[in-house]
PDB file of C-alpha atoms in Angstrom:
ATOM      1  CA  UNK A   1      95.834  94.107 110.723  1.00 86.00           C
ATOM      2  CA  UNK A   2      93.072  91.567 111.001  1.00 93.00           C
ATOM      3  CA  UNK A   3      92.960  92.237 114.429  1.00 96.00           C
ATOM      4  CA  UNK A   4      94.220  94.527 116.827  1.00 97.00           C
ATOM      5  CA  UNK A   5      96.150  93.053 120.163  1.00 97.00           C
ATOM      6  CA  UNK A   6      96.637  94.745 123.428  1.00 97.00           C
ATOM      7  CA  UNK A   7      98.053  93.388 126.681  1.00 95.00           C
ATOM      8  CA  UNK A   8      95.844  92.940 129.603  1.00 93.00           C
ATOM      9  CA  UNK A   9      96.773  96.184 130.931  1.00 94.00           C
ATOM     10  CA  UNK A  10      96.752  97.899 127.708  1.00 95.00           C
ATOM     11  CA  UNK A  11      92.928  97.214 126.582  1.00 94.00           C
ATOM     12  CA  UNK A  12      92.165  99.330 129.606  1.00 91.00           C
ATOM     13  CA  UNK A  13      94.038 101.844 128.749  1.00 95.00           C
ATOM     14  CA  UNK A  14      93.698 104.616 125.369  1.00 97.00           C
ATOM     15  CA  UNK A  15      96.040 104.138 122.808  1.00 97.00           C
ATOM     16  CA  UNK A  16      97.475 106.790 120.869  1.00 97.00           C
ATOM     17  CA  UNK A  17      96.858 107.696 117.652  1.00 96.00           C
ATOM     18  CA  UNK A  18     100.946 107.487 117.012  1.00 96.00           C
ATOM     19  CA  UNK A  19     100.601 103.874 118.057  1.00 96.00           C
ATOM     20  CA  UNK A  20     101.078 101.368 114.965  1.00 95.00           C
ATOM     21  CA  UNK A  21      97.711  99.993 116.051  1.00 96.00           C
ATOM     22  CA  UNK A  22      96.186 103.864 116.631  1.00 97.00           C
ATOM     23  CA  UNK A  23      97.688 104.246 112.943  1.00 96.00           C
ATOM     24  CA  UNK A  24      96.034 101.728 111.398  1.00 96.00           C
ATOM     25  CA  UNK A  25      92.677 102.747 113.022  1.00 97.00           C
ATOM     26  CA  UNK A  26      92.209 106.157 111.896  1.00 96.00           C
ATOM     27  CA  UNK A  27      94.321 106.200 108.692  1.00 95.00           C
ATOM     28  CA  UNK A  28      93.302 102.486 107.147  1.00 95.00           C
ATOM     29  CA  UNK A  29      90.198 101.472 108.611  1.00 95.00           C
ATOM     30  CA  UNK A  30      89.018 104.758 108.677  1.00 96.00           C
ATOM     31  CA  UNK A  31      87.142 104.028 112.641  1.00 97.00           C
ATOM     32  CA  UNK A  32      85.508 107.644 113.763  1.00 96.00           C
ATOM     33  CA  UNK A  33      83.892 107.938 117.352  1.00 97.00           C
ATOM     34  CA  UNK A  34      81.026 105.197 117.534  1.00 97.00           C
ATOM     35  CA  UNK A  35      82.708 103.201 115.494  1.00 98.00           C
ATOM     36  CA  UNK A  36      83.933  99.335 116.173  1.00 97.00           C
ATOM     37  CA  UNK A  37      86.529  97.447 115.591  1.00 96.00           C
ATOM     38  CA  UNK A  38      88.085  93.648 115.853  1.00 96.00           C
ATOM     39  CA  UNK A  39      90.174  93.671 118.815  1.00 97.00           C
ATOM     40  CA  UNK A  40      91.670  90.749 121.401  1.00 97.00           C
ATOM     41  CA  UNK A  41      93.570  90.345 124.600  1.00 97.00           C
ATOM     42  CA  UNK A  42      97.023  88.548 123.647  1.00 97.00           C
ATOM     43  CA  UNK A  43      96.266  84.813 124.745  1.00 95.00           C
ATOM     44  CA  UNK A  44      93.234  85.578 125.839  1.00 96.00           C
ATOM     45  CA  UNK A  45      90.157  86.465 124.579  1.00 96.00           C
ATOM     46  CA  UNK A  46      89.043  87.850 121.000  1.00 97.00           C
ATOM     47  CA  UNK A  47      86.118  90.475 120.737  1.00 97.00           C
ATOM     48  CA  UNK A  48      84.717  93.735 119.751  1.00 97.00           C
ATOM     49  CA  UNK A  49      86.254  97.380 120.851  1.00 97.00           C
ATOM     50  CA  UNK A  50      84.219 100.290 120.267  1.00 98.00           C
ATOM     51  CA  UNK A  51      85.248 104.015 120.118  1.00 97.00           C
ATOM     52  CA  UNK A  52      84.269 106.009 122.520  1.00 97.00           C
ATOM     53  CA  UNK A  53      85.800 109.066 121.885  1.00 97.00           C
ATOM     54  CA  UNK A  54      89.082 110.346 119.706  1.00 96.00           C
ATOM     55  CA  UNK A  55      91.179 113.384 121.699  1.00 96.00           C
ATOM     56  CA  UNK A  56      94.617 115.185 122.362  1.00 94.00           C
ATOM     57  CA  UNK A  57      95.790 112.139 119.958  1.00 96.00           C
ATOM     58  CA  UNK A  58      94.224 109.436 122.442  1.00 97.00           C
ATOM     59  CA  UNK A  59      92.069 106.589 121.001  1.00 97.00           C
ATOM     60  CA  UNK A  60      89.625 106.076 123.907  1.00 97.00           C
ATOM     61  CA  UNK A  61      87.558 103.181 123.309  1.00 97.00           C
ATOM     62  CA  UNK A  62      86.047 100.050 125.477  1.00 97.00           C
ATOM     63  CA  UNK A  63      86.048  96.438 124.794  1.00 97.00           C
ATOM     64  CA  UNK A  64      84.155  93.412 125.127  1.00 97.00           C
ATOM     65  CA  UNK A  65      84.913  89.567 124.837  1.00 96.00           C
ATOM     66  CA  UNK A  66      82.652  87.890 121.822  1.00 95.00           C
ATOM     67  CA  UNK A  67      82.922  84.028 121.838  1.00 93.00           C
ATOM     68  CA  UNK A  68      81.442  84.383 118.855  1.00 93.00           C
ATOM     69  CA  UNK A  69      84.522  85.346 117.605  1.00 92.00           C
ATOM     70  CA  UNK A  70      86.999  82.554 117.577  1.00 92.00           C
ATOM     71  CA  UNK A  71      90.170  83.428 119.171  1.00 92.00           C
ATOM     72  CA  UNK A  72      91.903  80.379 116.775  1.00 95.00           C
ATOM     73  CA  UNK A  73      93.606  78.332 119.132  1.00 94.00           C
ATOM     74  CA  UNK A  74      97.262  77.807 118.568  1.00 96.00           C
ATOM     75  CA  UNK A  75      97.906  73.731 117.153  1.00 95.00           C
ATOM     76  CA  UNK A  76      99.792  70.957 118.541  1.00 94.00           C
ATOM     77  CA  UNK A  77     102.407  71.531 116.531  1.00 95.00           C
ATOM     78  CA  UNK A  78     106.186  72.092 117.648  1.00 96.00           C
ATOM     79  CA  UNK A  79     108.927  72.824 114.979  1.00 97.00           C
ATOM     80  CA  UNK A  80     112.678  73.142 115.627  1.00 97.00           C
ATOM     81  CA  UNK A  81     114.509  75.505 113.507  1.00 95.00           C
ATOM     82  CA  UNK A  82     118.312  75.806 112.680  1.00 94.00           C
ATOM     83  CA  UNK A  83     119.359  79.595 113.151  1.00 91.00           C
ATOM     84  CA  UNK A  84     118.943  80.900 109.863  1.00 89.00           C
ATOM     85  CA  UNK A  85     120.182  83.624 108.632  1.00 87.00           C
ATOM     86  CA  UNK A  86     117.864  87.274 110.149  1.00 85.00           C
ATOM     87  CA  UNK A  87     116.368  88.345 107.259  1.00 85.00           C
ATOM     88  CA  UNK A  88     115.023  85.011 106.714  1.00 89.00           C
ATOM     89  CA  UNK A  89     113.745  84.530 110.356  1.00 90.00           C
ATOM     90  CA  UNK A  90     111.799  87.350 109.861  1.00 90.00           C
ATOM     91  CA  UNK A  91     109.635  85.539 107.284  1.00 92.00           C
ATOM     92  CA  UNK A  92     109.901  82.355 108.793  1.00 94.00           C
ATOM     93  CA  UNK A  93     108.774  83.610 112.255  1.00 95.00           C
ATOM     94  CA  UNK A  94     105.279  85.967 110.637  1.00 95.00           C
ATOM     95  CA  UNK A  95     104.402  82.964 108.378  1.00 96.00           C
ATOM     96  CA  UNK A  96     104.530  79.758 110.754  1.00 96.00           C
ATOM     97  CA  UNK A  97     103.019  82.177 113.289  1.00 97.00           C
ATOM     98  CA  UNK A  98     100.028  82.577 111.182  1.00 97.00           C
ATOM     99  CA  UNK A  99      99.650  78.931 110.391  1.00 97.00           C
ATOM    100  CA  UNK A 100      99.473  78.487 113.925  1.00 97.00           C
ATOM    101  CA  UNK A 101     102.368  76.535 115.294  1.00 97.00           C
ATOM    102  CA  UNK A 102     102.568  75.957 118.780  1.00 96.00           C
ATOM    103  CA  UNK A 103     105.844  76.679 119.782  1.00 96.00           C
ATOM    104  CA  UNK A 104     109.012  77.506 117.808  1.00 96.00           C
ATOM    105  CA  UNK A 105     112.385  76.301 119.184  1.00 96.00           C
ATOM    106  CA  UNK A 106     115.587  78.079 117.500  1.00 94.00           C
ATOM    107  CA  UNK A 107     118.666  76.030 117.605  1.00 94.00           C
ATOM    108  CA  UNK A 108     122.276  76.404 116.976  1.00 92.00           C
ATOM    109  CA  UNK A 109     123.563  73.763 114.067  1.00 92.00           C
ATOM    110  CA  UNK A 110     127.408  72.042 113.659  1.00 90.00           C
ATOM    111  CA  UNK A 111     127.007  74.108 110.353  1.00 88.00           C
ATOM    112  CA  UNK A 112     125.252  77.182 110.944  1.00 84.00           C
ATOM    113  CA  UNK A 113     126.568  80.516 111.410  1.00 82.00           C
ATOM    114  CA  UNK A 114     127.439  80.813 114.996  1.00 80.00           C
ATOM    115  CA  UNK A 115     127.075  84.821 114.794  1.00 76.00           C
ATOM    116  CA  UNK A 116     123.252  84.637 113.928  1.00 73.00           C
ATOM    117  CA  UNK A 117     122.589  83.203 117.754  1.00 72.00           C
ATOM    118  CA  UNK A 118     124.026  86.892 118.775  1.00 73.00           C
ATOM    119  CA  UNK A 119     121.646  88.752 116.027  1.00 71.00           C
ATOM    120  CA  UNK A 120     119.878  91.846 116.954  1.00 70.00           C
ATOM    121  CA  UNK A 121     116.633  89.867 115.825  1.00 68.00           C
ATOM    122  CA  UNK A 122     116.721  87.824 118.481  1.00 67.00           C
ATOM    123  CA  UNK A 123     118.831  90.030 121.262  1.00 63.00           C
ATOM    124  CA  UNK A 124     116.212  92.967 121.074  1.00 59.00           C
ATOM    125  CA  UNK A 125     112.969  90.824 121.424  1.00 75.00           C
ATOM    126  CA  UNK A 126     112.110  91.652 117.796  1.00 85.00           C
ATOM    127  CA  UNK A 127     112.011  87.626 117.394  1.00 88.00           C
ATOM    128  CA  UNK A 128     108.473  88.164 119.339  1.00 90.00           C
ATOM    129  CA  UNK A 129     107.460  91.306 117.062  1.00 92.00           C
ATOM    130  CA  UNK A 130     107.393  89.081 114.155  1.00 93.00           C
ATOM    131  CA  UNK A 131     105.557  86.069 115.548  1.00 95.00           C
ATOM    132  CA  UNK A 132     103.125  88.990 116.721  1.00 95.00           C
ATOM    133  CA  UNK A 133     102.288  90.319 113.314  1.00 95.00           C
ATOM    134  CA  UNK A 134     102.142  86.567 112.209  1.00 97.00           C
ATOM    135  CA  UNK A 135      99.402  86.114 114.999  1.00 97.00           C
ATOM    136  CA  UNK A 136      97.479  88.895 113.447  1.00 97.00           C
ATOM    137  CA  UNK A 137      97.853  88.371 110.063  1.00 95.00           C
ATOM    138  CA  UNK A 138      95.865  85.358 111.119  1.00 96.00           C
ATOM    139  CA  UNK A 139      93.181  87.294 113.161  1.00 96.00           C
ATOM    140  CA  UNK A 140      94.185  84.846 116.350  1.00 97.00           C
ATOM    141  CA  UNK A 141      95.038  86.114 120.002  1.00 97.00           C
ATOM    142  CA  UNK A 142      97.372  83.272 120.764  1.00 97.00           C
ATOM    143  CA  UNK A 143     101.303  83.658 119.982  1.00 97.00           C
ATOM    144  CA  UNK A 144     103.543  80.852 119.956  1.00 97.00           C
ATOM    145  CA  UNK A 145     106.157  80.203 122.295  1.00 95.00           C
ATOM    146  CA  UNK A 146     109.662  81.319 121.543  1.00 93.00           C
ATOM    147  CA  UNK A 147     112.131  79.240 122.636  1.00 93.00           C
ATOM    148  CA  UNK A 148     116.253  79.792 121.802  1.00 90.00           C
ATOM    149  CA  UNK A 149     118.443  77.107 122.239  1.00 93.00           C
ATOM    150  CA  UNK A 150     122.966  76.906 121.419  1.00 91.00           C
ATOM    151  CA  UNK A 151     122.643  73.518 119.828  1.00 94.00           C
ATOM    152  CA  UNK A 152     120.768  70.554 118.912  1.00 96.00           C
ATOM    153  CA  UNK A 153     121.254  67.962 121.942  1.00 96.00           C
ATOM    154  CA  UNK A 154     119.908  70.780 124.498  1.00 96.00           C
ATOM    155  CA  UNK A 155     116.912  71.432 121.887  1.00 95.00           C
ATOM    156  CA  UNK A 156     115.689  67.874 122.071  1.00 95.00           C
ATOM    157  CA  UNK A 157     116.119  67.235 125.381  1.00 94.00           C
ATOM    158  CA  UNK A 158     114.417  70.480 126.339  1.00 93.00           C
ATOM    159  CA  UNK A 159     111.530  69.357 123.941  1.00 92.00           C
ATOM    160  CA  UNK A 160     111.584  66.059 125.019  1.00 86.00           C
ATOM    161  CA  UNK A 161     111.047  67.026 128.803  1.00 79.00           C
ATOM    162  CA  UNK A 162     107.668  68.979 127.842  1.00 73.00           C
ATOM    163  CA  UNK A 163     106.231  66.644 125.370  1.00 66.00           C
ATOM    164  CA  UNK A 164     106.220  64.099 128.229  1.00 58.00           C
ATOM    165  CA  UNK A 165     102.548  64.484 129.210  1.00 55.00           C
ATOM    166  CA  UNK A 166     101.567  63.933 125.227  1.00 55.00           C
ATOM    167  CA  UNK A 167     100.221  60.711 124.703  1.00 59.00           C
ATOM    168  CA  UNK A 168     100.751  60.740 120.783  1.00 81.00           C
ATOM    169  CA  UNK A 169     103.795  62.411 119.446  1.00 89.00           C
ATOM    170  CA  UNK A 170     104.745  62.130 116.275  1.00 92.00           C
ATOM    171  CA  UNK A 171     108.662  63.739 115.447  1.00 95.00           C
ATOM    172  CA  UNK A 172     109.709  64.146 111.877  1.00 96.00           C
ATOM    173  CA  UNK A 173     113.757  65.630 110.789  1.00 96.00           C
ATOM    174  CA  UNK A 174     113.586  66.864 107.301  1.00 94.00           C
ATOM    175  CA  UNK A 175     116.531  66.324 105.349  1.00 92.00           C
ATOM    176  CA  UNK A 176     116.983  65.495 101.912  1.00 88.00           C
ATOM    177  CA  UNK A 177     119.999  62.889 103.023  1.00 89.00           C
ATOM    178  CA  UNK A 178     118.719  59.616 102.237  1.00 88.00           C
ATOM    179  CA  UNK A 179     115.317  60.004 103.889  1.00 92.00           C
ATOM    180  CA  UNK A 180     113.352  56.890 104.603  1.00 92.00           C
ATOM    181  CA  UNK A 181     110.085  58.470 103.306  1.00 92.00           C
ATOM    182  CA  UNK A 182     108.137  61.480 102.567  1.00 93.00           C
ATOM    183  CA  UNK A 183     106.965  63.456 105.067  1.00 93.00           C
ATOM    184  CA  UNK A 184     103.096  62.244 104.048  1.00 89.00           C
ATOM    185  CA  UNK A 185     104.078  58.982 104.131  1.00 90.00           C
ATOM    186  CA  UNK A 186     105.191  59.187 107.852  1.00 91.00           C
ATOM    187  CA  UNK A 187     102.046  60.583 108.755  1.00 88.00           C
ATOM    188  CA  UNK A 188     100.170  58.509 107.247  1.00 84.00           C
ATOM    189  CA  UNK A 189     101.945  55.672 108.778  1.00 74.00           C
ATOM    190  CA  UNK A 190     101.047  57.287 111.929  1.00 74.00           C
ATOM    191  CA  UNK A 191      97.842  56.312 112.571  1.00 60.00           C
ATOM    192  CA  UNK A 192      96.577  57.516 115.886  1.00 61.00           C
ATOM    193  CA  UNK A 193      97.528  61.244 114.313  1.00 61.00           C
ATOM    194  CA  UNK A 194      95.467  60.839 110.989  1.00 56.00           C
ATOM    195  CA  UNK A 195      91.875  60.719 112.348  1.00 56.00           C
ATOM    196  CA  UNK A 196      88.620  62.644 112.268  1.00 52.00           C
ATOM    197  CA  UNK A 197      89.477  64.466 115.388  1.00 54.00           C
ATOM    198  CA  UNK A 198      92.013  66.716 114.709  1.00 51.00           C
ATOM    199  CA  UNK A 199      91.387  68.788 117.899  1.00 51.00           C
ATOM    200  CA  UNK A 200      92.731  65.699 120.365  1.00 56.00           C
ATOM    201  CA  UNK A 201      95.011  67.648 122.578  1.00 58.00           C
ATOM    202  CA  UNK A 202      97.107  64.193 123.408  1.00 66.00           C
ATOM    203  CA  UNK A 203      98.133  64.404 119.856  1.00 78.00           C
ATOM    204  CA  UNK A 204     101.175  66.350 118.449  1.00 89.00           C
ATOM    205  CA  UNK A 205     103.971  66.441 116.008  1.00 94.00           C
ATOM    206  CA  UNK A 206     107.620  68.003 116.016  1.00 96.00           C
ATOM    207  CA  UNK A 207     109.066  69.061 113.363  1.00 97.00           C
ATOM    208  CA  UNK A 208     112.900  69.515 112.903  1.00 97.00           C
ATOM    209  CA  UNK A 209     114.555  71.529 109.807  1.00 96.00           C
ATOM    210  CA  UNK A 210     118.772  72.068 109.526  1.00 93.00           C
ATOM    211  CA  UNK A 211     120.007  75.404 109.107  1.00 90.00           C
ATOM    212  CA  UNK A 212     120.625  76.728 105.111  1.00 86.00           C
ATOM    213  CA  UNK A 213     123.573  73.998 105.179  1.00 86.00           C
ATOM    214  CA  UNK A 214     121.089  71.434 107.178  1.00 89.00           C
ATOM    215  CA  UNK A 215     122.516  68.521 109.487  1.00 93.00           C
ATOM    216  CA  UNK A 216     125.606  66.436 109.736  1.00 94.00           C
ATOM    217  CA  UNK A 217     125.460  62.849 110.130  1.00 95.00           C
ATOM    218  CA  UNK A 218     126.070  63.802 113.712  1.00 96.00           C
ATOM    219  CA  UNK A 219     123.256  65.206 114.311  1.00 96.00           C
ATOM    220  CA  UNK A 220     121.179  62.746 112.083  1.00 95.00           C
ATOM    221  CA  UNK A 221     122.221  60.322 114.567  1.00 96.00           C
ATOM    222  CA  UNK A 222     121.167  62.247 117.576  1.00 96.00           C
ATOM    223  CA  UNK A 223     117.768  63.139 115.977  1.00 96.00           C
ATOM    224  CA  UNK A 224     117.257  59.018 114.770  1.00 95.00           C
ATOM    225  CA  UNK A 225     118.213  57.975 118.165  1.00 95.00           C
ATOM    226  CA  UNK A 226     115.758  60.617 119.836  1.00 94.00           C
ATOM    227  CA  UNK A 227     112.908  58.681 117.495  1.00 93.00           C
ATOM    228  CA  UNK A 228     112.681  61.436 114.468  1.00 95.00           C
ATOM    229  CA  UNK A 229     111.918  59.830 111.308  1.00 94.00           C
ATOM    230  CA  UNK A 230     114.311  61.259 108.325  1.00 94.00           C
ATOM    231  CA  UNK A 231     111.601  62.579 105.438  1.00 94.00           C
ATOM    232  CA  UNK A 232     111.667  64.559 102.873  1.00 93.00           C
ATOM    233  CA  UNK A 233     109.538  67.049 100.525  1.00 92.00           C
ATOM    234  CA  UNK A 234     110.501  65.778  97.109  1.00 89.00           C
ATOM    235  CA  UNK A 235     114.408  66.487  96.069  1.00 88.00           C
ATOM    236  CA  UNK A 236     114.607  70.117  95.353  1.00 89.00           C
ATOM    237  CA  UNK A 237     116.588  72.014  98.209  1.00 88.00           C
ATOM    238  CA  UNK A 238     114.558  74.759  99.801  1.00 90.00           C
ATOM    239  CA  UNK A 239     115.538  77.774 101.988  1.00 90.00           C
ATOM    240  CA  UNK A 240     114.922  76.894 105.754  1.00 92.00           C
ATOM    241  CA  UNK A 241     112.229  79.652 106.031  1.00 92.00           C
ATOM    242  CA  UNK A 242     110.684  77.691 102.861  1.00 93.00           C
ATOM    243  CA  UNK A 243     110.940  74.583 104.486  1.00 93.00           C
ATOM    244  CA  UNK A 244     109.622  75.269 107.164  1.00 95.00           C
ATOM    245  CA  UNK A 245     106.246  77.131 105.976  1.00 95.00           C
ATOM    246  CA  UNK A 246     105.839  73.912 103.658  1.00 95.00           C
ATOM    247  CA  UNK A 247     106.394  71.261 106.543  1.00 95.00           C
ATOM    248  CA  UNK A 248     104.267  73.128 108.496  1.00 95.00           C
ATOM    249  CA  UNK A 249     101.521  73.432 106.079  1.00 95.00           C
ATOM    250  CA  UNK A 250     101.432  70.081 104.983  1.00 93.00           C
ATOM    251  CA  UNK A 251     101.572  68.920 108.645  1.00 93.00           C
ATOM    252  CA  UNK A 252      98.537  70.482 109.583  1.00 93.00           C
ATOM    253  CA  UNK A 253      96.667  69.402 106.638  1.00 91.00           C
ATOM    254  CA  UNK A 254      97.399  66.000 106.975  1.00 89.00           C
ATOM    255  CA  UNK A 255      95.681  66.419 110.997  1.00 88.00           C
ATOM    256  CA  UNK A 256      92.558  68.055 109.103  1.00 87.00           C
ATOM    257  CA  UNK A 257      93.248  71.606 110.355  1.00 89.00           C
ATOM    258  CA  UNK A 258      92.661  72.974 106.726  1.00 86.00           C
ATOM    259  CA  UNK A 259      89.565  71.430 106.265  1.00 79.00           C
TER     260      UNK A 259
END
């Protein structure tokens, strides 16, 4: 853990020493009484805890905001994600989380597996676990929103109706169908994105990757006629949870979050 997250209700509270977090405390970092640690309210703030005192398996410490610690705001940054299959949303979900997408919208596909919509991943909130432990793996306090959606047309529209207010939105389908250009290219041709103030909040991109079969010229249509450019990532197929961690990367690169 890079850093430890607690509710608003829970940083007030001692946490056990059974805990995952209490765990990884005493038995990895090694924290005695006295001791600090790097600690953060989830969406909130980012700061220092300190122990107070360790007893009948209670971790009682206290904890106060640092803005010297940067709580590594989530960017603008929306992807939409065929339903893969679990074990693969697992990885996706940790390792877009830690690059800091803004919100992830899951999305039933003409040629995905219908049954993964009704996994336990998703049923049983675990969905949220993972972009939790992506979130700290990246030392930030800010998760990305989790959105689950039965097919593509309700997707779009439901993206379209809160990207309203952005002033700049850039939206990208990768597909490896006769795409019109690389997914660089698009950005580059994109001016108003590709500046030297990457932190413009009227600025954003969506990104949309197929399931492990990817789209039909159906949805191709759909996506073309909501204004997605078709690009691509070179011609080798990759795994949607591969896809996606490259898109994203290269994405936020291209904004100059990496630099």
């Amino acid at each position: 853990m890079n850093i430890c997250l607690f509710n608003s209700e829970e940083i007030q509270k001692p946490l056990s020493v059974k805990d995952e977090r209490g765990e990884h405390i005493i038995k990895v970092l090694h924290k005695k009484e006295g001791d600090s640690f790097t600690a953060g309210i989830i969406d909130g703030a980012a700061g220092t805890a300190t122990i107070t005192s360790i007893k009948d398996e209670l971790i009682y410490f206290s904890f106060e905001p640092d803005s010297s610690i940067d709580e590594k705001q989530l960017h603008p940054l929306k992807m939409i994600i065929g339903f893969p299959r679990p074990i693969q949303l697992k990885r996706l979900l940790r390792d877009i989380a830690a690059l800091g997408v803004k919100e992830v919208h899951l999305t039933g596909t003409e040629l995905g597996e219908k049954s993964y919509l009704q996994s336990t991943l998703v049923e049983k909130g675990n969905a949220y676990k993972m972009l939790l432990d992506g979130t700290i793996q990246a030392g930030s306090t800010h998760v990305p929103q989790l959105f689950m959606h039965q097919n593509l047309k309700e997707c779009l529209e439901s993206i379209e109706e809160s990207s309203s207010r952005d002033h700049h939105t850039l939206r990208l389908c990768l597909d490896n169908v006769n795409p019109k250009c690389s997914v660089s290219a698009a950005m580059k041709d994109f001016p108003c994105l590709v500046c030297n103030n990457p932190c413009d909040e009227n600025k954003s991109v969506v990104a949309a990757i197929g399931s492990e079969r990817g789209w039909t010229n159906k949805e191709r249509l759909l996506l073309e006629e909501s204004g997605y450019v078709r690009c691509s990532m070179g011609n080798r197929i990759m795994r949607t949870e591969t896809a996606a961690t490259v898109a994203g990367s290269i994405i936020l690169n291209t904004l100059g979050y990496f630099k």
